[in-house]
XYZ file of C-alpha atoms in Angstrom:
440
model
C -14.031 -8.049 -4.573
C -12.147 -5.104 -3.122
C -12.541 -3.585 -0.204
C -16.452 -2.675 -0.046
C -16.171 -1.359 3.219
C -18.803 1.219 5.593
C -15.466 3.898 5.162
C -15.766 4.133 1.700
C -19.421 3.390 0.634
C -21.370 4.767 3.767
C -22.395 8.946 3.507
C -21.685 8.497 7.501
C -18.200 6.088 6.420
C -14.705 8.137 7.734
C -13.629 8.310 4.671
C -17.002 9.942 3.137
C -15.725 13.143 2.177
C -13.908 11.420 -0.831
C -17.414 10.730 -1.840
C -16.698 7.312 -3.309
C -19.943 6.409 -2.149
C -21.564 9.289 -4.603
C -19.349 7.915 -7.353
C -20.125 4.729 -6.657
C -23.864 5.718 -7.007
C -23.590 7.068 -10.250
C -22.012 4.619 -11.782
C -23.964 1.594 -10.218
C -20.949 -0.087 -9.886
C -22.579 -2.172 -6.436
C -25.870 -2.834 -9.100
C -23.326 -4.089 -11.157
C -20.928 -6.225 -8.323
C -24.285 -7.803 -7.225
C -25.120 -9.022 -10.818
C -21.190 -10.194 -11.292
C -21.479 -12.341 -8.019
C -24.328 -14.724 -8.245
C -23.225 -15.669 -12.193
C -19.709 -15.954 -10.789
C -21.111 -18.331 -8.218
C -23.344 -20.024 -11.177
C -20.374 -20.734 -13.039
C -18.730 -22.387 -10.064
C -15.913 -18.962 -10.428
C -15.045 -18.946 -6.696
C -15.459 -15.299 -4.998
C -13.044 -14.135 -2.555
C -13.189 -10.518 -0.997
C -10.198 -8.172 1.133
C -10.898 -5.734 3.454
C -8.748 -3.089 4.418
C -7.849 -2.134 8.015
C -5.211 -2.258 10.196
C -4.855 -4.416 13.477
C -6.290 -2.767 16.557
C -4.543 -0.924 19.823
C -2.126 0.234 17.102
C -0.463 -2.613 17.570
C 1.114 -2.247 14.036
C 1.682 1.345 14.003
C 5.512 1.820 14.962
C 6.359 5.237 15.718
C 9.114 6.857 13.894
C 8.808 5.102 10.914
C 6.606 6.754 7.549
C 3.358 4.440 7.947
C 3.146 4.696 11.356
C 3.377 8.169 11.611
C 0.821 8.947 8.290
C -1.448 6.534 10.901
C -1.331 8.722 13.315
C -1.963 11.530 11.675
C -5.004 10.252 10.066
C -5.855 8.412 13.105
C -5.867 12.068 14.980
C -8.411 13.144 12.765
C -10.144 10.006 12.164
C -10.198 8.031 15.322
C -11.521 4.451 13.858
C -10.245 5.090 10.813
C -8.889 1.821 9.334
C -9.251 -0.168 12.392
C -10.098 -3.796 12.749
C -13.261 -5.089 14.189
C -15.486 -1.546 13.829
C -17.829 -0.660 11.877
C -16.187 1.317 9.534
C -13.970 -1.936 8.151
C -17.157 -3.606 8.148
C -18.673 -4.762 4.502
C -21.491 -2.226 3.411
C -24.829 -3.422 3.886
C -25.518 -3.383 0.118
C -23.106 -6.231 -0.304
C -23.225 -7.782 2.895
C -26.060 -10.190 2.115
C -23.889 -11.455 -0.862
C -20.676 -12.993 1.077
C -21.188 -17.173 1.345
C -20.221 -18.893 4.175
C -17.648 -20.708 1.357
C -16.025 -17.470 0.820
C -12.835 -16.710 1.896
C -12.404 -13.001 3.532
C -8.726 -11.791 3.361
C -7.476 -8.827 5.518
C -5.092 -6.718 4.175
C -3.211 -4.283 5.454
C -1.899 -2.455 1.706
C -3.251 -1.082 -1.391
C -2.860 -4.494 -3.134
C -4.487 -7.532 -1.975
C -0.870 -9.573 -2.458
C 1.223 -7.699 -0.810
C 1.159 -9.736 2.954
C -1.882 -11.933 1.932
C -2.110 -15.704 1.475
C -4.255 -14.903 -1.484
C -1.490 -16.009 -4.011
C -1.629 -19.566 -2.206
C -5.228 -19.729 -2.192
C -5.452 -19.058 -5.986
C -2.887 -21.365 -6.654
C -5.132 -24.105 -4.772
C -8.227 -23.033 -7.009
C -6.078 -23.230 -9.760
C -7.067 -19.535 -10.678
C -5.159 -18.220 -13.518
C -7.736 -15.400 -14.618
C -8.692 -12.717 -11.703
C -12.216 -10.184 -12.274
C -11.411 -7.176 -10.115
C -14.070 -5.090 -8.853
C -14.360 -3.114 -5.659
C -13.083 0.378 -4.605
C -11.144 2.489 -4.947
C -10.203 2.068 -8.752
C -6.945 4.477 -8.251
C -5.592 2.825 -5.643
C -6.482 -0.925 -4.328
C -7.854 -1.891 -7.589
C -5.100 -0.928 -9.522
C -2.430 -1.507 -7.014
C -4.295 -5.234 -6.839
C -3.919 -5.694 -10.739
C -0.860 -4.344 -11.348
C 0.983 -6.865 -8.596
C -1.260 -9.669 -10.542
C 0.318 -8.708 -13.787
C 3.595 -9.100 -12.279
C 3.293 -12.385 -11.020
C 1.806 -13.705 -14.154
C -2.142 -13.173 -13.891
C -4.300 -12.449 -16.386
C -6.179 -9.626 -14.118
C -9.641 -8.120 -15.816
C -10.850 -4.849 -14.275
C -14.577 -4.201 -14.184
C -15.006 -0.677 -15.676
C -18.395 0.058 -14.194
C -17.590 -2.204 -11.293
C -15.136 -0.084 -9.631
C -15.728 3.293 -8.107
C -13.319 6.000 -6.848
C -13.191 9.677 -5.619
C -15.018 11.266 -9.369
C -15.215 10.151 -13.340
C -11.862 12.044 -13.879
C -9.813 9.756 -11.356
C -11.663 6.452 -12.640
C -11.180 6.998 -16.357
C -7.219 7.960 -15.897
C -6.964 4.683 -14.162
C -8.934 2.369 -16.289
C -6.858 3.939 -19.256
C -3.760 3.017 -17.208
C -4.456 -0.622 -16.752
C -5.743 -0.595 -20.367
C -2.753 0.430 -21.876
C -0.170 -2.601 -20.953
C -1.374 -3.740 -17.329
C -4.675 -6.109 -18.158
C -7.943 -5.999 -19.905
C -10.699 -3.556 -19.057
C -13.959 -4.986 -19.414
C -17.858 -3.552 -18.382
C -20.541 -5.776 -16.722
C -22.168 -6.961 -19.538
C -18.926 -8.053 -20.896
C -18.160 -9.955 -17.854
C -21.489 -11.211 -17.917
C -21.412 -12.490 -21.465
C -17.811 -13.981 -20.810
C -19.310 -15.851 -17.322
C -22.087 -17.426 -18.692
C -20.262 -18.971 -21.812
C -17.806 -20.157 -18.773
C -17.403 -23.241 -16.690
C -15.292 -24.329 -13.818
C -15.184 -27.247 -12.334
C -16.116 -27.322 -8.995
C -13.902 -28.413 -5.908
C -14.721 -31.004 -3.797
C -17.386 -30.622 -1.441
C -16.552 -33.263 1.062
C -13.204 -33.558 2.982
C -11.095 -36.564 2.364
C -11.737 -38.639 5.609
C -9.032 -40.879 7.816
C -9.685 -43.019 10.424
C -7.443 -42.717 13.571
C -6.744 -46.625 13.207
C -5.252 -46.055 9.669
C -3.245 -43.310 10.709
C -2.056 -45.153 13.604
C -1.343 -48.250 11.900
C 0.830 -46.540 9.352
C 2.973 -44.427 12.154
C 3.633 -47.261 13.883
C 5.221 -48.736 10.618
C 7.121 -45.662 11.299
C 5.657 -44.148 7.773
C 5.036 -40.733 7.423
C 1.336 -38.647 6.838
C 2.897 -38.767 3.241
C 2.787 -42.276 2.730
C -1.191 -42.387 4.015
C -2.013 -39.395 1.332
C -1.576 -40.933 -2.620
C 0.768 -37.778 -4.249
C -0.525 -39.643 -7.525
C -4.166 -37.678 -6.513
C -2.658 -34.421 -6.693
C 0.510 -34.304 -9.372
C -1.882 -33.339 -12.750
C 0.948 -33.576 -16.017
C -0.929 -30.481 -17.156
C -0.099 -28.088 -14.427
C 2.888 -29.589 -13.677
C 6.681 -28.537 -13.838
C 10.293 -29.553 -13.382
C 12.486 -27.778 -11.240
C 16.257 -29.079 -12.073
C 18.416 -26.785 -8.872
C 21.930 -25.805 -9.117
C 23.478 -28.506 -11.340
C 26.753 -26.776 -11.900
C 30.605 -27.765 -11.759
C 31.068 -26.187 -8.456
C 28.825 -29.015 -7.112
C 29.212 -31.286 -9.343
C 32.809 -31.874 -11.112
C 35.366 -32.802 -8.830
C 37.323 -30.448 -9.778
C 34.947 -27.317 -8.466
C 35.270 -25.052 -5.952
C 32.727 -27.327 -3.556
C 34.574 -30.206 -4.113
C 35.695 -30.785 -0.658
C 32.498 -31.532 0.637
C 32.090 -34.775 -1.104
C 28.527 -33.555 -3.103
C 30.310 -34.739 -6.430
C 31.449 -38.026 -5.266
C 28.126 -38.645 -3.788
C 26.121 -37.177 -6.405
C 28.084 -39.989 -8.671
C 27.981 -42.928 -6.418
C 24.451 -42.544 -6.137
C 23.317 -42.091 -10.022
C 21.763 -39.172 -9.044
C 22.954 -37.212 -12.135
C 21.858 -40.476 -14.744
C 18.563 -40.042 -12.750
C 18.131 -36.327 -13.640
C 18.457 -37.341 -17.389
C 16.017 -39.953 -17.157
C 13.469 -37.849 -15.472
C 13.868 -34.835 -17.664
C 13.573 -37.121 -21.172
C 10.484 -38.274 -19.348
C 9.300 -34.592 -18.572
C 9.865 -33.482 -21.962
C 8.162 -36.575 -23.549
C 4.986 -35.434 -21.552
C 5.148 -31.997 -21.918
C 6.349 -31.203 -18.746
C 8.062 -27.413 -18.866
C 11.615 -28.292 -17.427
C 13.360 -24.988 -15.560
C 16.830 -25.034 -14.821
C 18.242 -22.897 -11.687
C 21.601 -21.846 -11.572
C 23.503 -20.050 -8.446
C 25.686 -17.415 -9.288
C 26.452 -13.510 -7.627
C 27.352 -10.448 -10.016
C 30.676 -10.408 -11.271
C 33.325 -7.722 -9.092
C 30.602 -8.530 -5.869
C 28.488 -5.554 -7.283
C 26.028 -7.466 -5.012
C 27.649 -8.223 -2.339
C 27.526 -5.044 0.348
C 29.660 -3.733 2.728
C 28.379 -3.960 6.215
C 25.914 -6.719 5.926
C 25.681 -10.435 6.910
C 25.583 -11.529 3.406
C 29.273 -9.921 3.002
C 30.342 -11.651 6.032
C 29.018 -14.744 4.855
C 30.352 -14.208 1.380
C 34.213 -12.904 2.672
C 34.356 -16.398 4.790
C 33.432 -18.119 1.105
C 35.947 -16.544 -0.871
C 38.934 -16.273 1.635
C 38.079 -20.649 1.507
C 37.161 -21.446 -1.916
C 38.466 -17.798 -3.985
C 35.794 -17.118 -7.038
C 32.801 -19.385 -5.655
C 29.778 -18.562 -6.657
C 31.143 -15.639 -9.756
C 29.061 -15.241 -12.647
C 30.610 -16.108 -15.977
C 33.043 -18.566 -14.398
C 33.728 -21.885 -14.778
C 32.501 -22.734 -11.570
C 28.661 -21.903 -12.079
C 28.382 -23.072 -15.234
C 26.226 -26.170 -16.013
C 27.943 -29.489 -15.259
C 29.275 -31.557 -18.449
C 27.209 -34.384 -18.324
C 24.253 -31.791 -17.759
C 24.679 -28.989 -20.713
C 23.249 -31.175 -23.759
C 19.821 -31.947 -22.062
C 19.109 -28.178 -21.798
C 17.042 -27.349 -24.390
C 17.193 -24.281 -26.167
C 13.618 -23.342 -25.634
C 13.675 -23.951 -21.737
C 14.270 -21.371 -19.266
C 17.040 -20.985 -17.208
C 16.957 -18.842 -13.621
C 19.688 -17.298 -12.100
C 19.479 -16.937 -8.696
C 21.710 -15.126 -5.461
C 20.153 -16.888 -2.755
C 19.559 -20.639 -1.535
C 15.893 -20.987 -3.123
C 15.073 -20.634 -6.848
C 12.274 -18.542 -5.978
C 13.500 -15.690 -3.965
C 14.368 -12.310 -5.744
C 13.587 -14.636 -9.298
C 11.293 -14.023 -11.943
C 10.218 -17.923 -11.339
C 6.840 -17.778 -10.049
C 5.805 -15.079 -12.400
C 6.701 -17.707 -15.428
C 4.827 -20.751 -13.421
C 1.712 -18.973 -12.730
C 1.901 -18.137 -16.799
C 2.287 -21.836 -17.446
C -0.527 -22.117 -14.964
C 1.732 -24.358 -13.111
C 0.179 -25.857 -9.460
C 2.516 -28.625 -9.070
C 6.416 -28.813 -8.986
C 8.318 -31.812 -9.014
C 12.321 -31.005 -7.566
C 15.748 -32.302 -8.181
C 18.753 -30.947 -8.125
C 21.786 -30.428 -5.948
C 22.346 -29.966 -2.983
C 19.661 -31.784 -1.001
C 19.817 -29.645 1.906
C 20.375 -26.646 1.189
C 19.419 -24.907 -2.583
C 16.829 -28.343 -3.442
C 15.435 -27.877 0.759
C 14.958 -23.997 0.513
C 13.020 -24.127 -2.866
C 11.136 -26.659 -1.725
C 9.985 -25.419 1.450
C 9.620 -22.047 -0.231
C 7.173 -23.477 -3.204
C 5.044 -25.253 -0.237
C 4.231 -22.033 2.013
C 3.239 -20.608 -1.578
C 0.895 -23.229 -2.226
C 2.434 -25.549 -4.914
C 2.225 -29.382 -4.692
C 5.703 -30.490 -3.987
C 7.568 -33.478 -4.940
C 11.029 -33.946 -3.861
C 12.883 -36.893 -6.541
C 14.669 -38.533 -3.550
C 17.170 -40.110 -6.272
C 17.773 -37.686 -8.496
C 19.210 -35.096 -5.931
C 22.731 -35.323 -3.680
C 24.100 -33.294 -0.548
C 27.721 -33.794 0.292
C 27.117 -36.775 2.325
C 24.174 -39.393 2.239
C 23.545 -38.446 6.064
C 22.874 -34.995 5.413
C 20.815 -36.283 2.081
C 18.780 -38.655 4.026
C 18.233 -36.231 7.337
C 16.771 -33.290 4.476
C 14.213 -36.065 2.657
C 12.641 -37.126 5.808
C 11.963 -33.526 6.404
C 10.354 -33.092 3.450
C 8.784 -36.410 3.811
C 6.812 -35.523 7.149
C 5.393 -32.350 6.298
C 6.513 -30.422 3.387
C 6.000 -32.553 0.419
C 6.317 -35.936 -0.931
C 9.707 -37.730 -1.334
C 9.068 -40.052 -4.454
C 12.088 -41.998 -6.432
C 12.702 -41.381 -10.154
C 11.156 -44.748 -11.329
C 7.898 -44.152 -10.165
C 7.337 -40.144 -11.011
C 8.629 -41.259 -14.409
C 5.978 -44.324 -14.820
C 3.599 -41.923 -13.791
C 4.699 -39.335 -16.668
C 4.466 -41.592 -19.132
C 0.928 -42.844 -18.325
């Protein structure tokens, strides 16, 4: 639910002279958001709304640059406009009476509600896959809304008659927009139809509890909060995946350009690689998607730039270890003992930077899969394996770190990055057991 705010539905809103609030009218698209919500709320669909405004004082308007100065121009001749805590970011009365106490209000500062919102993380806790968009206007924060959820991998269904904008003429063009490739365009009764033949399940009402004598007890065994909270509760097969993380010569033959650091010879001493096999057999045989992640940069340094820290960084690595990290070389291709378990239906992600997930198309194919959980191995522990990791927790996913199936260059540096993980990111479980639970 978009941005049903006093500025845009009100005749006395600061925004009223794009008459959304007349369009809105004639369309009954708030007659039609107030049926939407309480069958959404029947069917157990949670509702989440975003208002738009910006934070107040100006305090993130910054002179000189394009958004802060279009601020300040509309800002001269609208003095609240936009601005947090008035009444013109306030949800219109119409709809006022239908936000829960359960429902989670997001703030946004852009046309889309992603774009510098936790909202990806909170669907991703729901376990929301499909999105119904309604709210205002349709040209711009509806459709800049579902076109960033069509790039991430959402099924995103606009609300024809539950969207309003500045006339028809501006509403139809954009509906026909979306239609075309972005997502499905769908009226109220539609919805409604859809809803009612719908179920979710509905999340758990009552906190898990803990009593300060079994947390105790278990720090002083010098355990972490991991060990008190069972990751076999929250790891479903079903929205699971595998994340396998740089397993490439350069890491792993001792012949690669990383050689020197020792992550081969400790990557072998420890099994880790025979662990990896086991554990992907064991994914496949439960239909776990495996996703293999490989670090390379463009071939020539076409993306490596003058000027920059990356370059700097990047000039220290070659003048050491001359062709690390190439594309098409030796040294980033997948490690012998590792090429035959790719399959030839799996994916494979190439990637610049430390996590898989940065500047990837990963996420995008996860939240297809409808993919909640992630279970990680890979090399090296503490650097590519930590930065995906920490990356896929601040978006939400359940984490599990393999503790066996992954190697840094010495067992130190291993051992220092899994208790990381182990206090606060995610769960650091051992091959045996994440298998046994696969195969259950």
């Amino acid at each position: 639910m978009i941005d049903p705010q006093n500025d845009v539905l009100d005749e006395k809103g600061s925004l009223s002279f794009w008459q959304v609030w007349k369009h809105a009218a004639e369309n009954r698209s708030v007659e039609n958001i107030r049926r939407i919500i309480p069958a959404c709320r029947k069917a157990n669909i949670p509702v989440i709304w975003a208002k738009q405004y910006r934070l107040e004082k100006g305090r993130d308007v910054f002179p000189g640059t394009w958004d802060g100065d279009s601020l300040t121009l509309i800002r001269t001749l609208l003095p609240d406009g936009f601005m947090e805590n008035t009444w013109e970011t306030e949800i219109h009365r119409d709809l006022a009476a239908y936000v829960d106490e359960k429902d989670i209000v997001i703030g946004k500062h852009g046309s889309s509600m992603f774009e510098g919102t936790a909202l990806e993380k909170y669907l991703r806790n729901l376990g929301a896959r499909v999105l119904i968009v309604t709210g205002f206007l349709t040209d711009f924060c509806i459709e800049g809304t579902v076109r960033s959820a069509c790039d991430r991998g959402y099924l995103a269904v606009t609300v024809s008659d539950g969207c309003a904008t500045q006339n028809e003429d501006l509403h139809r063009d954009a509906l026909q927009r979306m239609r075309r490739l972005i997502g499905p365009v769908i009226d109220t009764d539609g919805i409604l139809e859809l809803v009612g033949k719908s179920s979710v399940n509905p999340l758990p009402s009552v906190q898990r509890g803990f009593t300060v004598e079994e947390i105790g007890k278990k720090m002083a065994e010098g355990l972490s909060l991991n060990d008190i909270v069972d990751w076999k509760r929250y790891l479903k097969k079903e929205t699971s995946a595998l994340l396998v993380i740089d397993p490439q010569n350069d890491n792993l033959h001792e012949k690669g350009s990383f050689s020197f650091t020792g992550s081969w010879k400790a990557a072998k001493e420890s099994g880790a690689v025979e662990r990896l096999r086991e554990l992907v057999s064991a994914c496949r045989e439960a239909r776990v998607p495996v996703f293999w992640i490989r670090q390379n940069r463009l071939t020539g340094g076409k993306d490596i730039f003058p000027g920059t820290f990356d370059r700097q960084v990047m000039d220290v690595v070659q003048q050491a270890v001359p062709g690390a990290f190439l594309s098409g070389s030796w040294d980033t291709d997948f490690f012998e003992d590792i090429k035959p378990l790719i399959g030839d239906d799996e994916m494979v992600i190439e990637k610049a930077a430390w996590s898989a997930f940065e500047s990837t198309p990963l996420e995008r194919y996860l939240n297809h899969l409808g993919v909640t959980g992630i279970i990680v191995c890979g090399f090296l522990t503490d650097f590519c394996v930590e930065a995906t990791v920490r990356n896929a927790s601040d978006r939400g996913y359940f984490s599990i770190i393999v503790s066996d199936a992954c190697a840094a260059a010495t067992e130190k540096d291993h051992g220092l990055a899994l208790a990381r993980f182990d206090r606060l990111i995610g769960p650091v479980v051992d091959a045996k057991s994440i298998i046994g639970f696969l195969m259950k």
